[in-house]
């Protein structure tokens, strides 16, 4: 087993553990590190395929915890963002995109750490969904807008995890179909995704155990660390 495969498996285990325990960690951790091993388009599609598998596995267990009214608004909003996102995926310089996303994540994380709060409204629900949809098709990372918005609105960690996972299942599936339709795919992408599935399921088991043991405060601290790390990583690697 070569070093690239070992790195792939390690990334997937860590990322799926975070996703299962927090509801958002897979793409935020997975995509940046997959870029070490794969090209931009390959990394994004592998991340999306594995995220669909992860969300599908988790959804039946947590479906009763979903805020369905919020989910409907997020899904409707995401439809608006999917098409601009696919344009970005196909045509915008990836280094510029990584830099912009990294800076935005860092600025918004600082607001969260300073206890910046957001009052939920119907318009903001749709906007968060739209931004997440755009980021899903463009770079395969829908988490930051949702996480920042719902955390700022003080949504309970269980509802946040469940509702975002349900949203991801829709957004990732729509994004993958659009990416394949507009930009194609490759055998290498699907082989790597299949190879990573055992690591994905191992991460799910680890994440379930962790979720039962963390408080809301620890949950928020994990959120901050992941966002800061991802923001810094995206900025540094884009320069």
PDB file of C-alpha atoms in Angstrom:
ATOM      1  CA  UNK A   1       0.000   0.000   0.000  1.00  0.00           C
ATOM      2  CA  UNK A   2       1.639   3.237  -1.111  1.00  0.00           C
ATOM      3  CA  UNK A   3       1.818   6.468   0.866  1.00  0.00           C
ATOM      4  CA  UNK A   4      -0.958   8.192  -1.094  1.00  0.00           C
ATOM      5  CA  UNK A   5      -3.452   5.441  -0.247  1.00  0.00           C
ATOM      6  CA  UNK A   6      -2.464   5.467   3.424  1.00  0.00           C
ATOM      7  CA  UNK A   7      -2.898   9.232   3.506  1.00  0.00           C
ATOM      8  CA  UNK A   8      -6.306   8.911   1.822  1.00  0.00           C
ATOM      9  CA  UNK A   9      -7.481   6.383   4.434  1.00  0.00           C
ATOM     10  CA  UNK A  10      -6.207   8.490   7.339  1.00  0.00           C
ATOM     11  CA  UNK A  11      -7.914  11.641   6.005  1.00  0.00           C
ATOM     12  CA  UNK A  12     -11.206   9.772   5.577  1.00  0.00           C
ATOM     13  CA  UNK A  13     -11.144   8.239   9.069  1.00  0.00           C
ATOM     14  CA  UNK A  14     -10.521  11.608  10.748  1.00  0.00           C
ATOM     15  CA  UNK A  15     -12.964  13.517   8.546  1.00  0.00           C
ATOM     16  CA  UNK A  16     -15.811  10.985   8.882  1.00  0.00           C
ATOM     17  CA  UNK A  17     -15.311  10.851  12.673  1.00  0.00           C
ATOM     18  CA  UNK A  18     -15.753  14.631  12.813  1.00  0.00           C
ATOM     19  CA  UNK A  19     -18.739  14.571  10.465  1.00  0.00           C
ATOM     20  CA  UNK A  20     -20.507  11.921  12.540  1.00  0.00           C
ATOM     21  CA  UNK A  21     -19.822  13.615  15.864  1.00  0.00           C
ATOM     22  CA  UNK A  22     -20.396  17.241  14.827  1.00  0.00           C
ATOM     23  CA  UNK A  23     -22.403  17.171  11.580  1.00  0.00           C
ATOM     24  CA  UNK A  24     -19.977  19.136   9.418  1.00  0.00           C
ATOM     25  CA  UNK A  25     -16.365  18.020   9.597  1.00  0.00           C
ATOM     26  CA  UNK A  26     -15.957  15.780   6.551  1.00  0.00           C
ATOM     27  CA  UNK A  27     -15.723  18.315   3.748  1.00  0.00           C
ATOM     28  CA  UNK A  28     -14.016  20.999   5.810  1.00  0.00           C
ATOM     29  CA  UNK A  29     -11.182  18.612   6.668  1.00  0.00           C
ATOM     30  CA  UNK A  30     -11.431  16.222   3.731  1.00  0.00           C
ATOM     31  CA  UNK A  31     -11.259  18.504   0.710  1.00  0.00           C
ATOM     32  CA  UNK A  32      -8.183  20.557   1.718  1.00  0.00           C
ATOM     33  CA  UNK A  33      -6.168  17.442   2.555  1.00  0.00           C
ATOM     34  CA  UNK A  34      -7.340  15.444  -0.452  1.00  0.00           C
ATOM     35  CA  UNK A  35      -5.775  18.226  -2.526  1.00  0.00           C
ATOM     36  CA  UNK A  36      -2.398  16.947  -1.287  1.00  0.00           C
ATOM     37  CA  UNK A  37      -2.992  13.672  -3.141  1.00  0.00           C
ATOM     38  CA  UNK A  38      -5.344  14.568  -6.004  1.00  0.00           C
ATOM     39  CA  UNK A  39      -6.053  17.336  -8.494  1.00  0.00           C
ATOM     40  CA  UNK A  40      -8.709  19.910  -7.586  1.00  0.00           C
ATOM     41  CA  UNK A  41     -11.555  18.300  -9.564  1.00  0.00           C
ATOM     42  CA  UNK A  42     -10.636  14.789  -8.351  1.00  0.00           C
ATOM     43  CA  UNK A  43     -10.431  15.874  -4.704  1.00  0.00           C
ATOM     44  CA  UNK A  44     -13.801  17.641  -4.865  1.00  0.00           C
ATOM     45  CA  UNK A  45     -15.584  14.692  -6.490  1.00  0.00           C
ATOM     46  CA  UNK A  46     -14.074  12.083  -4.152  1.00  0.00           C
ATOM     47  CA  UNK A  47     -15.120  14.227  -1.214  1.00  0.00           C
ATOM     48  CA  UNK A  48     -18.669  14.525  -2.568  1.00  0.00           C
ATOM     49  CA  UNK A  49     -19.040  10.788  -3.294  1.00  0.00           C
ATOM     50  CA  UNK A  50     -17.858   9.829   0.184  1.00  0.00           C
ATOM     51  CA  UNK A  51     -20.019  12.525   1.765  1.00  0.00           C
ATOM     52  CA  UNK A  52     -23.099  11.116   0.030  1.00  0.00           C
ATOM     53  CA  UNK A  53     -22.262   7.643   1.379  1.00  0.00           C
ATOM     54  CA  UNK A  54     -21.714   9.022   4.872  1.00  0.00           C
ATOM     55  CA  UNK A  55     -24.927  11.061   4.910  1.00  0.00           C
ATOM     56  CA  UNK A  56     -26.930   8.103   3.573  1.00  0.00           C
ATOM     57  CA  UNK A  57     -25.588   5.832   6.332  1.00  0.00           C
ATOM     58  CA  UNK A  58     -26.314   8.370   9.069  1.00  0.00           C
ATOM     59  CA  UNK A  59     -29.685   9.717   7.933  1.00  0.00           C
ATOM     60  CA  UNK A  60     -31.842   6.769   9.022  1.00  0.00           C
ATOM     61  CA  UNK A  61     -30.461   6.828  12.538  1.00  0.00           C
ATOM     62  CA  UNK A  62     -30.942  10.562  13.095  1.00  0.00           C
ATOM     63  CA  UNK A  63     -33.972  11.385  10.913  1.00  0.00           C
ATOM     64  CA  UNK A  64     -36.249  11.987  13.916  1.00  0.00           C
ATOM     65  CA  UNK A  65     -33.954  14.838  15.095  1.00  0.00           C
ATOM     66  CA  UNK A  66     -34.180  16.854  11.867  1.00  0.00           C
ATOM     67  CA  UNK A  67     -35.762  20.322  11.875  1.00  0.00           C
ATOM     68  CA  UNK A  68     -37.830  19.701   8.763  1.00  0.00           C
ATOM     69  CA  UNK A  69     -39.085  23.258   8.352  1.00  0.00           C
ATOM     70  CA  UNK A  70     -35.525  24.594   8.387  1.00  0.00           C
ATOM     71  CA  UNK A  71     -34.358  21.802   6.075  1.00  0.00           C
ATOM     72  CA  UNK A  72     -36.960  22.722   3.442  1.00  0.00           C
ATOM     73  CA  UNK A  73     -35.794  26.347   3.423  1.00  0.00           C
ATOM     74  CA  UNK A  74     -32.130  25.358   3.141  1.00  0.00           C
ATOM     75  CA  UNK A  75     -32.839  22.977   0.262  1.00  0.00           C
ATOM     76  CA  UNK A  76     -34.894  25.576  -1.632  1.00  0.00           C
ATOM     77  CA  UNK A  77     -32.172  28.150  -1.082  1.00  0.00           C
ATOM     78  CA  UNK A  78     -29.431  25.789  -2.257  1.00  0.00           C
ATOM     79  CA  UNK A  79     -31.051  25.369  -5.668  1.00  0.00           C
ATOM     80  CA  UNK A  80     -30.286  29.042  -6.354  1.00  0.00           C
ATOM     81  CA  UNK A  81     -26.599  28.541  -5.568  1.00  0.00           C
ATOM     82  CA  UNK A  82     -25.944  25.276  -7.417  1.00  0.00           C
ATOM     83  CA  UNK A  83     -25.624  26.742 -10.926  1.00  0.00           C
ATOM     84  CA  UNK A  84     -23.218  29.599 -10.050  1.00  0.00           C
ATOM     85  CA  UNK A  85     -21.206  27.018  -8.122  1.00  0.00           C
ATOM     86  CA  UNK A  86     -20.774  24.736 -11.134  1.00  0.00           C
ATOM     87  CA  UNK A  87     -19.542  27.720 -13.166  1.00  0.00           C
ATOM     88  CA  UNK A  88     -16.937  28.429 -10.476  1.00  0.00           C
ATOM     89  CA  UNK A  89     -15.943  24.723 -10.411  1.00  0.00           C
ATOM     90  CA  UNK A  90     -15.337  24.684 -14.157  1.00  0.00           C
ATOM     91  CA  UNK A  91     -13.847  28.112 -14.866  1.00  0.00           C
ATOM     92  CA  UNK A  92     -12.593  30.105 -11.861  1.00  0.00           C
ATOM     93  CA  UNK A  93      -8.925  29.878 -10.822  1.00  0.00           C
ATOM     94  CA  UNK A  94      -8.830  27.413  -7.921  1.00  0.00           C
ATOM     95  CA  UNK A  95      -6.050  29.174  -6.003  1.00  0.00           C
ATOM     96  CA  UNK A  96      -7.982  32.438  -5.996  1.00  0.00           C
ATOM     97  CA  UNK A  97     -11.094  30.596  -4.848  1.00  0.00           C
ATOM     98  CA  UNK A  98      -9.248  28.840  -2.003  1.00  0.00           C
ATOM     99  CA  UNK A  99      -7.806  32.167  -0.828  1.00  0.00           C
ATOM    100  CA  UNK A 100     -11.206  33.892  -0.849  1.00  0.00           C
ATOM    101  CA  UNK A 101     -12.946  31.043   1.004  1.00  0.00           C
ATOM    102  CA  UNK A 102     -10.115  30.819   3.549  1.00  0.00           C
ATOM    103  CA  UNK A 103     -10.305  34.538   4.364  1.00  0.00           C
ATOM    104  CA  UNK A 104     -14.101  34.436   4.672  1.00  0.00           C
ATOM    105  CA  UNK A 105     -13.944  31.433   7.024  1.00  0.00           C
ATOM    106  CA  UNK A 106     -11.378  33.147   9.265  1.00  0.00           C
ATOM    107  CA  UNK A 107     -13.312  36.429   9.450  1.00  0.00           C
ATOM    108  CA  UNK A 108     -16.605  34.732  10.262  1.00  0.00           C
ATOM    109  CA  UNK A 109     -14.955  32.427  12.819  1.00  0.00           C
ATOM    110  CA  UNK A 110     -13.606  35.470  14.673  1.00  0.00           C
ATOM    111  CA  UNK A 111     -17.178  36.798  14.849  1.00  0.00           C
ATOM    112  CA  UNK A 112     -18.360  33.494  16.305  1.00  0.00           C
ATOM    113  CA  UNK A 113     -15.589  33.385  18.922  1.00  0.00           C
ATOM    114  CA  UNK A 114     -16.559  36.914  19.966  1.00  0.00           C
ATOM    115  CA  UNK A 115     -20.038  35.532  20.655  1.00  0.00           C
ATOM    116  CA  UNK A 116     -21.550  37.193  17.615  1.00  0.00           C
ATOM    117  CA  UNK A 117     -25.136  36.022  17.399  1.00  0.00           C
ATOM    118  CA  UNK A 118     -27.503  35.773  14.467  1.00  0.00           C
ATOM    119  CA  UNK A 119     -31.246  36.101  14.669  1.00  0.00           C
ATOM    120  CA  UNK A 120     -32.807  33.500  12.421  1.00  0.00           C
ATOM    121  CA  UNK A 121     -35.185  34.724   9.747  1.00  0.00           C
ATOM    122  CA  UNK A 122     -36.765  33.091   6.707  1.00  0.00           C
ATOM    123  CA  UNK A 123     -34.578  35.172   4.357  1.00  0.00           C
ATOM    124  CA  UNK A 124     -31.408  34.213   6.241  1.00  0.00           C
ATOM    125  CA  UNK A 125     -32.355  30.527   6.127  1.00  0.00           C
ATOM    126  CA  UNK A 126     -32.665  30.737   2.336  1.00  0.00           C
ATOM    127  CA  UNK A 127     -29.410  32.707   2.037  1.00  0.00           C
ATOM    128  CA  UNK A 128     -27.470  30.174   4.107  1.00  0.00           C
ATOM    129  CA  UNK A 129     -28.824  27.395   1.895  1.00  0.00           C
ATOM    130  CA  UNK A 130     -27.936  29.288  -1.267  1.00  0.00           C
ATOM    131  CA  UNK A 131     -24.331  29.947  -0.182  1.00  0.00           C
ATOM    132  CA  UNK A 132     -23.951  26.323   0.875  1.00  0.00           C
ATOM    133  CA  UNK A 133     -25.290  25.127  -2.468  1.00  0.00           C
ATOM    134  CA  UNK A 134     -22.813  27.313  -4.325  1.00  0.00           C
ATOM    135  CA  UNK A 135     -19.881  26.081  -2.236  1.00  0.00           C
ATOM    136  CA  UNK A 136     -20.961  22.457  -2.704  1.00  0.00           C
ATOM    137  CA  UNK A 137     -20.837  22.503  -6.498  1.00  0.00           C
ATOM    138  CA  UNK A 138     -17.759  24.747  -6.628  1.00  0.00           C
ATOM    139  CA  UNK A 139     -15.393  23.251  -4.030  1.00  0.00           C
ATOM    140  CA  UNK A 140     -17.383  20.501  -2.311  1.00  0.00           C
ATOM    141  CA  UNK A 141     -17.415  22.311   1.054  1.00  0.00           C
ATOM    142  CA  UNK A 142     -20.980  23.336   2.014  1.00  0.00           C
ATOM    143  CA  UNK A 143     -20.306  23.441   5.763  1.00  0.00           C
ATOM    144  CA  UNK A 144     -19.007  26.950   6.607  1.00  0.00           C
ATOM    145  CA  UNK A 145     -22.117  29.048   5.801  1.00  0.00           C
ATOM    146  CA  UNK A 146     -24.457  26.603   7.539  1.00  0.00           C
ATOM    147  CA  UNK A 147     -22.183  26.051  10.502  1.00  0.00           C
ATOM    148  CA  UNK A 148     -21.547  29.753  11.065  1.00  0.00           C
ATOM    149  CA  UNK A 149     -25.206  30.663  10.672  1.00  0.00           C
ATOM    150  CA  UNK A 150     -26.701  27.873  12.792  1.00  0.00           C
ATOM    151  CA  UNK A 151     -24.031  28.103  15.485  1.00  0.00           C
ATOM    152  CA  UNK A 152     -24.537  31.877  15.650  1.00  0.00           C
ATOM    153  CA  UNK A 153     -28.281  31.268  15.982  1.00  0.00           C
ATOM    154  CA  UNK A 154     -27.510  28.960  18.959  1.00  0.00           C
ATOM    155  CA  UNK A 155     -29.108  25.901  17.383  1.00  0.00           C
ATOM    156  CA  UNK A 156     -28.884  22.812  19.600  1.00  0.00           C
ATOM    157  CA  UNK A 157     -25.958  20.549  18.598  1.00  0.00           C
ATOM    158  CA  UNK A 158     -28.210  17.527  17.992  1.00  0.00           C
ATOM    159  CA  UNK A 159     -30.555  19.454  15.688  1.00  0.00           C
ATOM    160  CA  UNK A 160     -27.593  21.111  13.953  1.00  0.00           C
ATOM    161  CA  UNK A 161     -25.896  17.780  13.260  1.00  0.00           C
ATOM    162  CA  UNK A 162     -29.051  16.062  12.011  1.00  0.00           C
ATOM    163  CA  UNK A 163     -30.418  18.894   9.877  1.00  0.00           C
ATOM    164  CA  UNK A 164     -27.085  19.645   8.204  1.00  0.00           C
ATOM    165  CA  UNK A 165     -26.524  15.951   7.407  1.00  0.00           C
ATOM    166  CA  UNK A 166     -29.948  15.754   5.758  1.00  0.00           C
ATOM    167  CA  UNK A 167     -29.207  18.928   3.794  1.00  0.00           C
ATOM    168  CA  UNK A 168     -25.831  17.582   2.670  1.00  0.00           C
ATOM    169  CA  UNK A 169     -27.445  14.438   1.274  1.00  0.00           C
ATOM    170  CA  UNK A 170     -29.481  16.580  -1.112  1.00  0.00           C
ATOM    171  CA  UNK A 171     -26.795  19.158  -1.912  1.00  0.00           C
ATOM    172  CA  UNK A 172     -24.030  16.622  -2.547  1.00  0.00           C
ATOM    173  CA  UNK A 173     -26.200  14.429  -4.767  1.00  0.00           C
ATOM    174  CA  UNK A 174     -27.347  17.382  -6.865  1.00  0.00           C
ATOM    175  CA  UNK A 175     -23.784  18.711  -7.077  1.00  0.00           C
ATOM    176  CA  UNK A 176     -22.301  15.378  -8.133  1.00  0.00           C
ATOM    177  CA  UNK A 177     -24.857  14.977 -10.918  1.00  0.00           C
ATOM    178  CA  UNK A 178     -24.147  18.521 -12.139  1.00  0.00           C
ATOM    179  CA  UNK A 179     -20.373  18.068 -11.989  1.00  0.00           C
ATOM    180  CA  UNK A 180     -20.529  14.818 -13.956  1.00  0.00           C
ATOM    181  CA  UNK A 181     -22.988  16.332 -16.424  1.00  0.00           C
ATOM    182  CA  UNK A 182     -20.973  19.491 -17.068  1.00  0.00           C
ATOM    183  CA  UNK A 183     -17.393  18.409 -16.340  1.00  0.00           C
ATOM    184  CA  UNK A 184     -17.282  14.608 -16.436  1.00  0.00           C
ATOM    185  CA  UNK A 185     -15.614  12.170 -14.046  1.00  0.00           C
ATOM    186  CA  UNK A 186     -12.918   9.447 -14.133  1.00  0.00           C
ATOM    187  CA  UNK A 187     -12.323   5.810 -13.182  1.00  0.00           C
ATOM    188  CA  UNK A 188      -9.610   6.927 -10.725  1.00  0.00           C
ATOM    189  CA  UNK A 189     -12.131   9.013  -8.760  1.00  0.00           C
ATOM    190  CA  UNK A 190     -14.507   6.077  -8.292  1.00  0.00           C
ATOM    191  CA  UNK A 191     -11.709   3.593  -7.503  1.00  0.00           C
ATOM    192  CA  UNK A 192     -10.302   5.871  -4.804  1.00  0.00           C
ATOM    193  CA  UNK A 193     -13.776   6.444  -3.375  1.00  0.00           C
ATOM    194  CA  UNK A 194     -14.477   2.708  -3.193  1.00  0.00           C
ATOM    195  CA  UNK A 195     -11.097   2.079  -1.579  1.00  0.00           C
ATOM    196  CA  UNK A 196     -11.871   4.640   1.140  1.00  0.00           C
ATOM    197  CA  UNK A 197     -15.279   3.204   2.120  1.00  0.00           C
ATOM    198  CA  UNK A 198     -13.994   0.905   4.933  1.00  0.00           C
ATOM    199  CA  UNK A 199     -12.156   3.882   6.477  1.00  0.00           C
ATOM    200  CA  UNK A 200     -15.353   5.923   6.162  1.00  0.00           C
ATOM    201  CA  UNK A 201     -17.393   3.362   8.123  1.00  0.00           C
ATOM    202  CA  UNK A 202     -14.684   3.078  10.787  1.00  0.00           C
ATOM    203  CA  UNK A 203     -14.847   6.849  11.216  1.00  0.00           C
ATOM    204  CA  UNK A 204     -18.643   6.668  11.631  1.00  0.00           C
ATOM    205  CA  UNK A 205     -18.243   4.244  14.545  1.00  0.00           C
ATOM    206  CA  UNK A 206     -15.622   6.453  16.212  1.00  0.00           C
ATOM    207  CA  UNK A 207     -17.738   9.580  15.686  1.00  0.00           C
ATOM    208  CA  UNK A 208     -20.847   8.031  17.246  1.00  0.00           C
ATOM    209  CA  UNK A 209     -18.913   7.273  20.421  1.00  0.00           C
ATOM    210  CA  UNK A 210     -17.435  10.788  20.554  1.00  0.00           C
ATOM    211  CA  UNK A 211     -20.814  12.493  19.979  1.00  0.00           C
ATOM    212  CA  UNK A 212     -22.294  10.943  23.133  1.00  0.00           C
ATOM    213  CA  UNK A 213     -19.433  12.278  25.249  1.00  0.00           C
ATOM    214  CA  UNK A 214     -19.124  15.928  24.195  1.00  0.00           C
ATOM    215  CA  UNK A 215     -21.003  18.876  25.713  1.00  0.00           C
ATOM    216  CA  UNK A 216     -22.371  21.890  23.806  1.00  0.00           C
ATOM    217  CA  UNK A 217     -19.363  23.963  24.964  1.00  0.00           C
ATOM    218  CA  UNK A 218     -16.830  21.397  23.776  1.00  0.00           C
ATOM    219  CA  UNK A 219     -18.821  21.080  20.566  1.00  0.00           C
ATOM    220  CA  UNK A 220     -18.430  24.826  19.915  1.00  0.00           C
ATOM    221  CA  UNK A 221     -14.707  24.746  20.749  1.00  0.00           C
ATOM    222  CA  UNK A 222     -14.182  21.914  18.259  1.00  0.00           C
ATOM    223  CA  UNK A 223     -16.073  24.022  15.726  1.00  0.00           C
ATOM    224  CA  UNK A 224     -13.731  26.988  16.238  1.00  0.00           C
ATOM    225  CA  UNK A 225     -10.566  24.900  15.979  1.00  0.00           C
ATOM    226  CA  UNK A 226     -11.685  23.204  12.774  1.00  0.00           C
ATOM    227  CA  UNK A 227     -12.755  26.467  11.139  1.00  0.00           C
ATOM    228  CA  UNK A 228      -9.546  28.307  12.049  1.00  0.00           C
ATOM    229  CA  UNK A 229      -7.396  25.408  10.900  1.00  0.00           C
ATOM    230  CA  UNK A 230      -9.271  25.133   7.596  1.00  0.00           C
ATOM    231  CA  UNK A 231      -9.174  28.880   6.957  1.00  0.00           C
ATOM    232  CA  UNK A 232      -5.433  29.106   7.617  1.00  0.00           C
ATOM    233  CA  UNK A 233      -4.749  26.012   5.524  1.00  0.00           C
ATOM    234  CA  UNK A 234      -6.705  27.343   2.528  1.00  0.00           C
ATOM    235  CA  UNK A 235      -4.980  30.732   2.692  1.00  0.00           C
ATOM    236  CA  UNK A 236      -1.457  29.315   3.081  1.00  0.00           C
ATOM    237  CA  UNK A 237      -1.810  26.724   0.314  1.00  0.00           C
ATOM    238  CA  UNK A 238      -3.239  29.290  -2.112  1.00  0.00           C
ATOM    239  CA  UNK A 239      -0.272  31.683  -1.834  1.00  0.00           C
TER     240      UNK A 239
END
